[in-house]
Amino acid sequence: MGFARTCSVALVGVEGVVVEVQADLEPGVAAFTLVGLPDKSLTESKDRVRAAVVNSGSAWPQKKLTVGLSPASVPKSGSGFDLAVAAAVLGACERIDPRVLADIVMIGELGLDGRVRPVRGVLPAVLAAADAGYEQVVVPESAAAEASLVPGVSVLGVRSLRQLIAVLADEPVPEEEPDTTGRPDPALAGLRLPGAATGMHTVGAGHDSGHDLADVVGQHAARTAVEVAAAGGHHLFLEGPPGAGKTMLAERLPAVLPPLTRQQSLEVTAVHSVAGLLPAGKPLVDTAPYCAPHHSATMQALVGGGQGIARPGAVSLAHQGILFLDEAPEFNSHALDALRQPLESGHVVIARSAGVVRFPAKFLMVLAANPCPCGRYTQRDTPCECPPSAIRRYQARLSGPLLDRVDLRVEVDPVSRAQLTGPGARGEPTAAVADRVRAARERAAARLADTPWNTNSEIPGRELRNRWHAVPGAMEEAEYQLERGALTARGIDRVLRVAWTVADLTGHDRPDVADVSLALQLRTGVPRGVPTTIGADA
C-alpha cells in the first residue's frame, strides 16, 4: 500500500482555493477512481494522466488507485489538476519520494505524450498558493513568467512530465522540445474573437495603436469631457451623428489614463489570465485595458456567465480600464440594465448551479449613441426622416437609472469644412493631456490619502457634502436645478464630484463657480456660457 499527496489550486472566479491532491494505492483489481467533486473535464484527466505517465517511461501501478481532491466541498474544474494528479500517483508508487511532493503546488495540463500544456488562471492560482503559505510551485514553462510575478514564490517551469520526474527524483533532466502551441485558445473563455457577431475587441498590455488626440479635429467640449473622465474616473456619454468622432475619442481615452499601479496590474492580469486572453510574451498587463463589445453581445458576454463555473465578461475584462459601448441603444435593454450594479459596486457577483463567483469590475464606461435611428436628427442640411415615435423609442432604450449613473454627457457635433481644413485644426496631443490628467490624479490622491478612495468618482455623496465643500455660493445653480427637478440627489452629488475633478485639472484648491458651472454643463449637456476647454486651448 502506498500513499502520497501534493497540492494544486481550484479557481472560483479569480479567487483560488488550494486543493490537496491525495493518491492511495491498495491491493485489488486495477482501477482508477477520482473523487472530490470533479467536473467532466477533470474526470477525463484519468485517461490523460495514465497515458502521460506510461509515455514518460514510468510504469502504471496495477492496483486499486484512489485519487482524492480535498476539500471535497469546493467545485473543481479544468485540466489544471493533471500535473498534480500524476505526481501524486507517482509518489504513491514510490517512483518519486512522497516527502518531496508534500509542500509543492502543481498547475498544468498533460498531453498524452507527457508534455505539460498551459492553462488559464496561472497568476491567480499562484497568488492563492502564496497566500496559503506555499513557497514552491510547478507550472508549464510557457507560464513561468506569469507565475514569477508573485513575490516570495519559487517557480519551476517544466516542458514535460519526464522533466518533472527527473527534477524531483534528482536525476539528469532530459532535453525536450519547447511547446510551440502557445497559450490557451481565447475561445475557451466563452468569448469570440474580433470580427464575430457577438465578439469583443479587447486591448491589453503592450498595445500601441498609434491613436493620438491630436487627430481629433474640433470637438472642444468632447475633448474636455474625455480629459475630465480620465482625471476623475467619470463615466461618459457621447451623443452625435455618424462620423462626428465618437469612436475616435473613445479609442484615444486609454492612452490618457495613468499607467496601472503594481496592484492594479496584478488584478487586471488575473482577470485576463482566467479568461485566457493574456498576450503572448507579455505576462503582466501594465496599461489600461480597452474592451469594446459588439452591440449584439448577450448579457452573459457583458457581465459574465456561461455554463458551469462562470467566466468573466466585458465589465471584468475592462477592469481598471475602458468599457466602450458603441451604438449603445442597439444593445439589449436587459443587458444594459445589468451594468447598473457593477457601476455602483465595482464588482459583479454571478450565481450558478456550480457556485457563486465574484469578479472585479471597476471600469470607466463610455457610451456612444446617435440622436435617432438614422443619425441625422440634429443635422440641418440632411434632415431626419424618422417619425417622432421612432425617435422616442430609440432614445428610451437607454434607461433613466442607467444614464443617471453617467457623470458626463456631451453632444458631438459634425465637423465643419472650416474646422477640417483650416489652420490649427489639430488639437493638443495625447501626451499633453495625459500630463494634466496625471497631475490631477496626484492632487486627488494627496487629498484622499487617508481614505479608501483613489479618484473623485469613488467618493460617496455623503462624504463629499460633509468633508469636501466647494467655495461658498458655488453650488447655488446646481441646488436650483435640484429644486426644479432637473437633477436628482444622486445627480447633484455627481456634479460636485465632477467639479472637484475640474478643480484638480485647473489647479484650484476648491471648486469655484466656474468649476461647478462646467461640471453642471458636462452633467446635463445644457450649454451655460462657460469655457469648455482646459489647458492650452482654454
PDB file of N, CA and C in Angstrom, residues 119-182:
ATOM      1  N   VAL A 119      -2.451  26.420 -18.999  1.00  0.00           N
ATOM      2  CA  VAL A 119      -3.869  26.502 -18.651  1.00  0.00           C
ATOM      3  C   VAL A 119      -4.187  27.951 -18.291  1.00  0.00           C
ATOM      4  N   ARG A 120      -5.480  28.253 -18.225  1.00  0.00           N
ATOM      5  CA  ARG A 120      -5.904  29.580 -17.800  1.00  0.00           C
ATOM      6  C   ARG A 120      -5.731  29.747 -16.285  1.00  0.00           C
ATOM      7  N   GLY A 121      -5.551  31.008 -15.869  1.00  0.00           N
ATOM      8  CA  GLY A 121      -5.605  31.329 -14.450  1.00  0.00           C
ATOM      9  C   GLY A 121      -4.374  30.990 -13.646  1.00  0.00           C
ATOM     10  N   VAL A 122      -3.191  30.960 -14.278  1.00  0.00           N
ATOM     11  CA  VAL A 122      -1.978  30.619 -13.531  1.00  0.00           C
ATOM     12  C   VAL A 122      -1.675  31.681 -12.473  1.00  0.00           C
ATOM     13  N   LEU A 123      -1.782  32.951 -12.825  1.00  0.00           N
ATOM     14  CA  LEU A 123      -1.456  34.010 -11.860  1.00  0.00           C
ATOM     15  C   LEU A 123      -2.352  33.972 -10.626  1.00  0.00           C
ATOM     16  N   PRO A 124      -3.697  33.982 -10.756  1.00  0.00           N
ATOM     17  CA  PRO A 124      -4.500  33.914  -9.533  1.00  0.00           C
ATOM     18  C   PRO A 124      -4.281  32.619  -8.756  1.00  0.00           C
ATOM     19  N   ALA A 125      -3.948  31.523  -9.456  1.00  0.00           N
ATOM     20  CA  ALA A 125      -3.679  30.268  -8.748  1.00  0.00           C
ATOM     21  C   ALA A 125      -2.415  30.376  -7.910  1.00  0.00           C
ATOM     22  N   VAL A 126      -1.363  30.976  -8.471  1.00  0.00           N
ATOM     23  CA  VAL A 126      -0.115  31.126  -7.714  1.00  0.00           C
ATOM     24  C   VAL A 126      -0.299  32.135  -6.579  1.00  0.00           C
ATOM     25  N   LEU A 127      -1.092  33.183  -6.807  1.00  0.00           N
ATOM     26  CA  LEU A 127      -1.384  34.126  -5.728  1.00  0.00           C
ATOM     27  C   LEU A 127      -2.075  33.424  -4.560  1.00  0.00           C
ATOM     28  N   ALA A 128      -3.017  32.522  -4.873  1.00  0.00           N
ATOM     29  CA  ALA A 128      -3.698  31.777  -3.814  1.00  0.00           C
ATOM     30  C   ALA A 128      -2.730  30.870  -3.076  1.00  0.00           C
ATOM     31  N   ALA A 129      -1.820  30.242  -3.818  1.00  0.00           N
ATOM     32  CA  ALA A 129      -0.833  29.372  -3.175  1.00  0.00           C
ATOM     33  C   ALA A 129       0.078  30.178  -2.241  1.00  0.00           C
ATOM     34  N   ALA A 130       0.495  31.360  -2.696  1.00  0.00           N
ATOM     35  CA  ALA A 130       1.356  32.191  -1.851  1.00  0.00           C
ATOM     36  C   ALA A 130       0.621  32.647  -0.603  1.00  0.00           C
ATOM     37  N   ASP A 131      -0.652  33.022  -0.757  1.00  0.00           N
ATOM     38  CA  ASP A 131      -1.435  33.448   0.409  1.00  0.00           C
ATOM     39  C   ASP A 131      -1.611  32.311   1.410  1.00  0.00           C
ATOM     40  N   ALA A 132      -1.627  31.070   0.910  1.00  0.00           N
ATOM     41  CA  ALA A 132      -1.777  29.913   1.801  1.00  0.00           C
ATOM     42  C   ALA A 132      -0.455  29.487   2.423  1.00  0.00           C
ATOM     43  N   GLY A 133       0.655  30.158   2.086  1.00  0.00           N
ATOM     44  CA  GLY A 133       1.934  29.855   2.706  1.00  0.00           C
ATOM     45  C   GLY A 133       2.845  28.945   1.921  1.00  0.00           C
ATOM     46  N   TYR A 134       2.480  28.575   0.710  1.00  0.00           N
ATOM     47  CA  TYR A 134       3.338  27.706  -0.106  1.00  0.00           C
ATOM     48  C   TYR A 134       4.395  28.546  -0.813  1.00  0.00           C
ATOM     49  N   GLU A 135       5.599  28.009  -0.912  1.00  0.00           N
ATOM     50  CA  GLU A 135       6.725  28.744  -1.478  1.00  0.00           C
ATOM     51  C   GLU A 135       7.260  28.130  -2.760  1.00  0.00           C
ATOM     52  N   GLN A 136       6.776  26.946  -3.152  1.00  0.00           N
ATOM     53  CA  GLN A 136       7.264  26.289  -4.366  1.00  0.00           C
ATOM     54  C   GLN A 136       6.079  25.919  -5.253  1.00  0.00           C
ATOM     55  N   VAL A 137       6.156  26.306  -6.531  1.00  0.00           N
ATOM     56  CA  VAL A 137       5.112  25.946  -7.477  1.00  0.00           C
ATOM     57  C   VAL A 137       5.768  25.409  -8.742  1.00  0.00           C
ATOM     58  N   VAL A 138       5.056  24.498  -9.389  1.00  0.00           N
ATOM     59  CA  VAL A 138       5.479  23.942 -10.679  1.00  0.00           C
ATOM     60  C   VAL A 138       4.400  24.286 -11.690  1.00  0.00           C
ATOM     61  N   VAL A 139       4.806  24.897 -12.800  1.00  0.00           N
ATOM     62  CA  VAL A 139       3.870  25.321 -13.836  1.00  0.00           C
ATOM     63  C   VAL A 139       4.456  24.954 -15.196  1.00  0.00           C
ATOM     64  N   PRO A 140       3.654  25.016 -16.252  1.00  0.00           N
ATOM     65  CA  PRO A 140       4.219  24.846 -17.595  1.00  0.00           C
ATOM     66  C   PRO A 140       5.275  25.908 -17.870  1.00  0.00           C
ATOM     67  N   GLU A 141       6.272  25.562 -18.653  1.00  0.00           N
ATOM     68  CA  GLU A 141       7.365  26.501 -18.914  1.00  0.00           C
ATOM     69  C   GLU A 141       6.848  27.798 -19.545  1.00  0.00           C
ATOM     70  N   SER A 142       5.859  27.705 -20.414  1.00  0.00           N
ATOM     71  CA  SER A 142       5.338  28.898 -21.085  1.00  0.00           C
ATOM     72  C   SER A 142       4.605  29.832 -20.132  1.00  0.00           C
ATOM     73  N   ALA A 143       4.219  29.348 -18.939  1.00  0.00           N
ATOM     74  CA  ALA A 143       3.526  30.178 -17.952  1.00  0.00           C
ATOM     75  C   ALA A 143       4.429  30.566 -16.789  1.00  0.00           C
ATOM     76  N   ALA A 144       5.728  30.237 -16.867  1.00  0.00           N
ATOM     77  CA  ALA A 144       6.628  30.522 -15.751  1.00  0.00           C
ATOM     78  C   ALA A 144       6.775  32.023 -15.518  1.00  0.00           C
ATOM     79  N   ALA A 145       6.823  32.820 -16.603  1.00  0.00           N
ATOM     80  CA  ALA A 145       6.955  34.271 -16.431  1.00  0.00           C
ATOM     81  C   ALA A 145       5.739  34.843 -15.721  1.00  0.00           C
ATOM     82  N   GLU A 146       4.552  34.343 -16.056  1.00  0.00           N
ATOM     83  CA  GLU A 146       3.333  34.797 -15.395  1.00  0.00           C
ATOM     84  C   GLU A 146       3.351  34.429 -13.922  1.00  0.00           C
ATOM     85  N   ALA A 147       3.754  33.207 -13.597  1.00  0.00           N
ATOM     86  CA  ALA A 147       3.794  32.771 -12.203  1.00  0.00           C
ATOM     87  C   ALA A 147       4.845  33.538 -11.402  1.00  0.00           C
ATOM     88  N   SER A 148       5.921  33.962 -12.063  1.00  0.00           N
ATOM     89  CA  SER A 148       7.000  34.662 -11.371  1.00  0.00           C
ATOM     90  C   SER A 148       6.624  36.073 -10.959  1.00  0.00           C
ATOM     91  N   LEU A 149       5.460  36.565 -11.394  1.00  0.00           N
ATOM     92  CA  LEU A 149       5.014  37.884 -10.961  1.00  0.00           C
ATOM     93  C   LEU A 149       4.681  37.922  -9.479  1.00  0.00           C
ATOM     94  N   VAL A 150       4.457  36.774  -8.873  1.00  0.00           N
ATOM     95  CA  VAL A 150       4.108  36.698  -7.455  1.00  0.00           C
ATOM     96  C   VAL A 150       5.390  36.664  -6.638  1.00  0.00           C
ATOM     97  N   PRO A 151       5.611  37.644  -5.768  1.00  0.00           N
ATOM     98  CA  PRO A 151       6.855  37.656  -4.978  1.00  0.00           C
ATOM     99  C   PRO A 151       6.856  36.566  -3.916  1.00  0.00           C
ATOM    100  N   GLY A 152       8.065  36.112  -3.575  1.00  0.00           N
ATOM    101  CA  GLY A 152       8.223  35.153  -2.496  1.00  0.00           C
ATOM    102  C   GLY A 152       7.915  33.722  -2.859  1.00  0.00           C
ATOM    103  N   VAL A 153       7.776  33.430  -4.155  1.00  0.00           N
ATOM    104  CA  VAL A 153       7.450  32.073  -4.591  1.00  0.00           C
ATOM    105  C   VAL A 153       8.530  31.596  -5.561  1.00  0.00           C
ATOM    106  N   SER A 154       9.028  30.391  -5.333  1.00  0.00           N
ATOM    107  CA  SER A 154       9.995  29.767  -6.233  1.00  0.00           C
ATOM    108  C   SER A 154       9.238  29.020  -7.321  1.00  0.00           C
ATOM    109  N   VAL A 155       9.492  29.386  -8.572  1.00  0.00           N
ATOM    110  CA  VAL A 155       8.734  28.849  -9.697  1.00  0.00           C
ATOM    111  C   VAL A 155       9.621  27.918 -10.514  1.00  0.00           C
ATOM    112  N   LEU A 156       9.134  26.722 -10.794  1.00  0.00           N
ATOM    113  CA  LEU A 156       9.798  25.770 -11.681  1.00  0.00           C
ATOM    114  C   LEU A 156       8.928  25.580 -12.912  1.00  0.00           C
ATOM    115  N   GLY A 157       9.450  25.955 -14.071  1.00  0.00           N
ATOM    116  CA  GLY A 157       8.728  25.751 -15.319  1.00  0.00           C
ATOM    117  C   GLY A 157       9.236  24.510 -16.025  1.00  0.00           C
ATOM    118  N   VAL A 158       8.345  23.589 -16.336  1.00  0.00           N
ATOM    119  CA  VAL A 158       8.739  22.323 -16.971  1.00  0.00           C
ATOM    120  C   VAL A 158       8.029  22.170 -18.308  1.00  0.00           C
ATOM    121  N   ARG A 159       8.694  21.452 -19.219  1.00  0.00           N
ATOM    122  CA  ARG A 159       8.118  21.197 -20.534  1.00  0.00           C
ATOM    123  C   ARG A 159       7.385  19.859 -20.608  1.00  0.00           C
ATOM    124  N   SER A 160       7.742  18.940 -19.716  1.00  0.00           N
ATOM    125  CA  SER A 160       7.142  17.607 -19.793  1.00  0.00           C
ATOM    126  C   SER A 160       7.134  16.960 -18.423  1.00  0.00           C
ATOM    127  N   LEU A 161       6.353  15.910 -18.306  1.00  0.00           N
ATOM    128  CA  LEU A 161       6.317  15.133 -17.075  1.00  0.00           C
ATOM    129  C   LEU A 161       7.653  14.450 -16.839  1.00  0.00           C
ATOM    130  N   ARG A 162       8.345  14.061 -17.918  1.00  0.00           N
ATOM    131  CA  ARG A 162       9.663  13.447 -17.758  1.00  0.00           C
ATOM    132  C   ARG A 162      10.624  14.394 -17.042  1.00  0.00           C
ATOM    133  N   GLN A 163      10.596  15.665 -17.420  1.00  0.00           N
ATOM    134  CA  GLN A 163      11.476  16.627 -16.760  1.00  0.00           C
ATOM    135  C   GLN A 163      11.120  16.786 -15.288  1.00  0.00           C
ATOM    136  N   LEU A 164       9.839  16.812 -14.975  1.00  0.00           N
ATOM    137  CA  LEU A 164       9.435  16.944 -13.582  1.00  0.00           C
ATOM    138  C   LEU A 164       9.889  15.747 -12.763  1.00  0.00           C
ATOM    139  N   ILE A 165       9.718  14.549 -13.305  1.00  0.00           N
ATOM    140  CA  ILE A 165      10.159  13.347 -12.582  1.00  0.00           C
ATOM    141  C   ILE A 165      11.654  13.404 -12.325  1.00  0.00           C
ATOM    142  N   ALA A 166      12.423  13.833 -13.340  1.00  0.00           N
ATOM    143  CA  ALA A 166      13.877  13.884 -13.188  1.00  0.00           C
ATOM    144  C   ALA A 166      14.286  14.896 -12.119  1.00  0.00           C
ATOM    145  N   VAL A 167      13.634  16.053 -12.089  1.00  0.00           N
ATOM    146  CA  VAL A 167      13.980  17.076 -11.094  1.00  0.00           C
ATOM    147  C   VAL A 167      13.662  16.590  -9.686  1.00  0.00           C
ATOM    148  N   LEU A 168      12.477  16.002  -9.509  1.00  0.00           N
ATOM    149  CA  LEU A 168      12.062  15.574  -8.167  1.00  0.00           C
ATOM    150  C   LEU A 168      12.802  14.326  -7.710  1.00  0.00           C
ATOM    151  N   ALA A 169      13.241  13.491  -8.650  1.00  0.00           N
ATOM    152  CA  ALA A 169      13.977  12.273  -8.292  1.00  0.00           C
ATOM    153  C   ALA A 169      15.484  12.490  -8.295  1.00  0.00           C
ATOM    154  N   ASP A 170      15.918  13.729  -8.521  1.00  0.00           N
ATOM    155  CA  ASP A 170      17.350  14.072  -8.544  1.00  0.00           C
ATOM    156  C   ASP A 170      18.083  13.250  -9.597  1.00  0.00           C
ATOM    157  N   GLU A 171      17.547  13.227 -10.814  1.00  0.00           N
ATOM    158  CA  GLU A 171      18.135  12.527 -11.946  1.00  0.00           C
ATOM    159  C   GLU A 171      18.477  13.541 -13.030  1.00  0.00           C
ATOM    160  N   PRO A 172      19.305  13.163 -14.012  1.00  0.00           N
ATOM    161  CA  PRO A 172      19.605  14.085 -15.113  1.00  0.00           C
ATOM    162  C   PRO A 172      18.320  14.492 -15.843  1.00  0.00           C
ATOM    163  N   VAL A 173      18.183  15.799 -16.090  1.00  0.00           N
ATOM    164  CA  VAL A 173      16.968  16.315 -16.719  1.00  0.00           C
ATOM    165  C   VAL A 173      17.070  16.158 -18.226  1.00  0.00           C
ATOM    166  N   PRO A 174      16.148  15.439 -18.842  1.00  0.00           N
ATOM    167  CA  PRO A 174      16.213  15.238 -20.302  1.00  0.00           C
ATOM    168  C   PRO A 174      15.846  16.523 -21.051  1.00  0.00           C
ATOM    169  N   GLU A 175      16.389  16.641 -22.259  1.00  0.00           N
ATOM    170  CA  GLU A 175      16.029  17.762 -23.120  1.00  0.00           C
ATOM    171  C   GLU A 175      14.683  17.485 -23.787  1.00  0.00           C
ATOM    172  N   GLU A 176      13.867  18.519 -23.885  1.00  0.00           N
ATOM    173  CA  GLU A 176      12.551  18.398 -24.512  1.00  0.00           C
ATOM    174  C   GLU A 176      12.361  19.553 -25.494  1.00  0.00           C
ATOM    175  N   GLU A 177      11.619  19.276 -26.548  1.00  0.00           N
ATOM    176  CA  GLU A 177      11.289  20.332 -27.494  1.00  0.00           C
ATOM    177  C   GLU A 177      10.337  21.321 -26.829  1.00  0.00           C
ATOM    178  N   PRO A 178      10.533  22.629 -27.043  1.00  0.00           N
ATOM    179  CA  PRO A 178       9.611  23.601 -26.444  1.00  0.00           C
ATOM    180  C   PRO A 178       8.225  23.477 -27.034  1.00  0.00           C
ATOM    181  N   ASP A 179       7.235  23.846 -26.229  1.00  0.00           N
ATOM    182  CA  ASP A 179       5.838  23.816 -26.667  1.00  0.00           C
ATOM    183  C   ASP A 179       5.597  24.990 -27.615  1.00  0.00           C
ATOM    184  N   THR A 180       5.240  24.703 -28.854  1.00  0.00           N
ATOM    185  CA  THR A 180       5.012  25.752 -29.862  1.00  0.00           C
ATOM    186  C   THR A 180       3.544  26.045 -30.072  1.00  0.00           C
ATOM    187  N   THR A 181       2.706  25.435 -29.250  1.00  0.00           N
ATOM    188  CA  THR A 181       1.264  25.639 -29.447  1.00  0.00           C
ATOM    189  C   THR A 181       0.776  26.935 -28.848  1.00  0.00           C
ATOM    190  N   GLY A 182       1.600  27.606 -28.022  1.00  0.00           N
ATOM    191  CA  GLY A 182       1.225  28.912 -27.473  1.00  0.00           C
ATOM    192  C   GLY A 182       0.286  28.787 -26.300  1.00  0.00           C
TER     193      GLY A 182
END
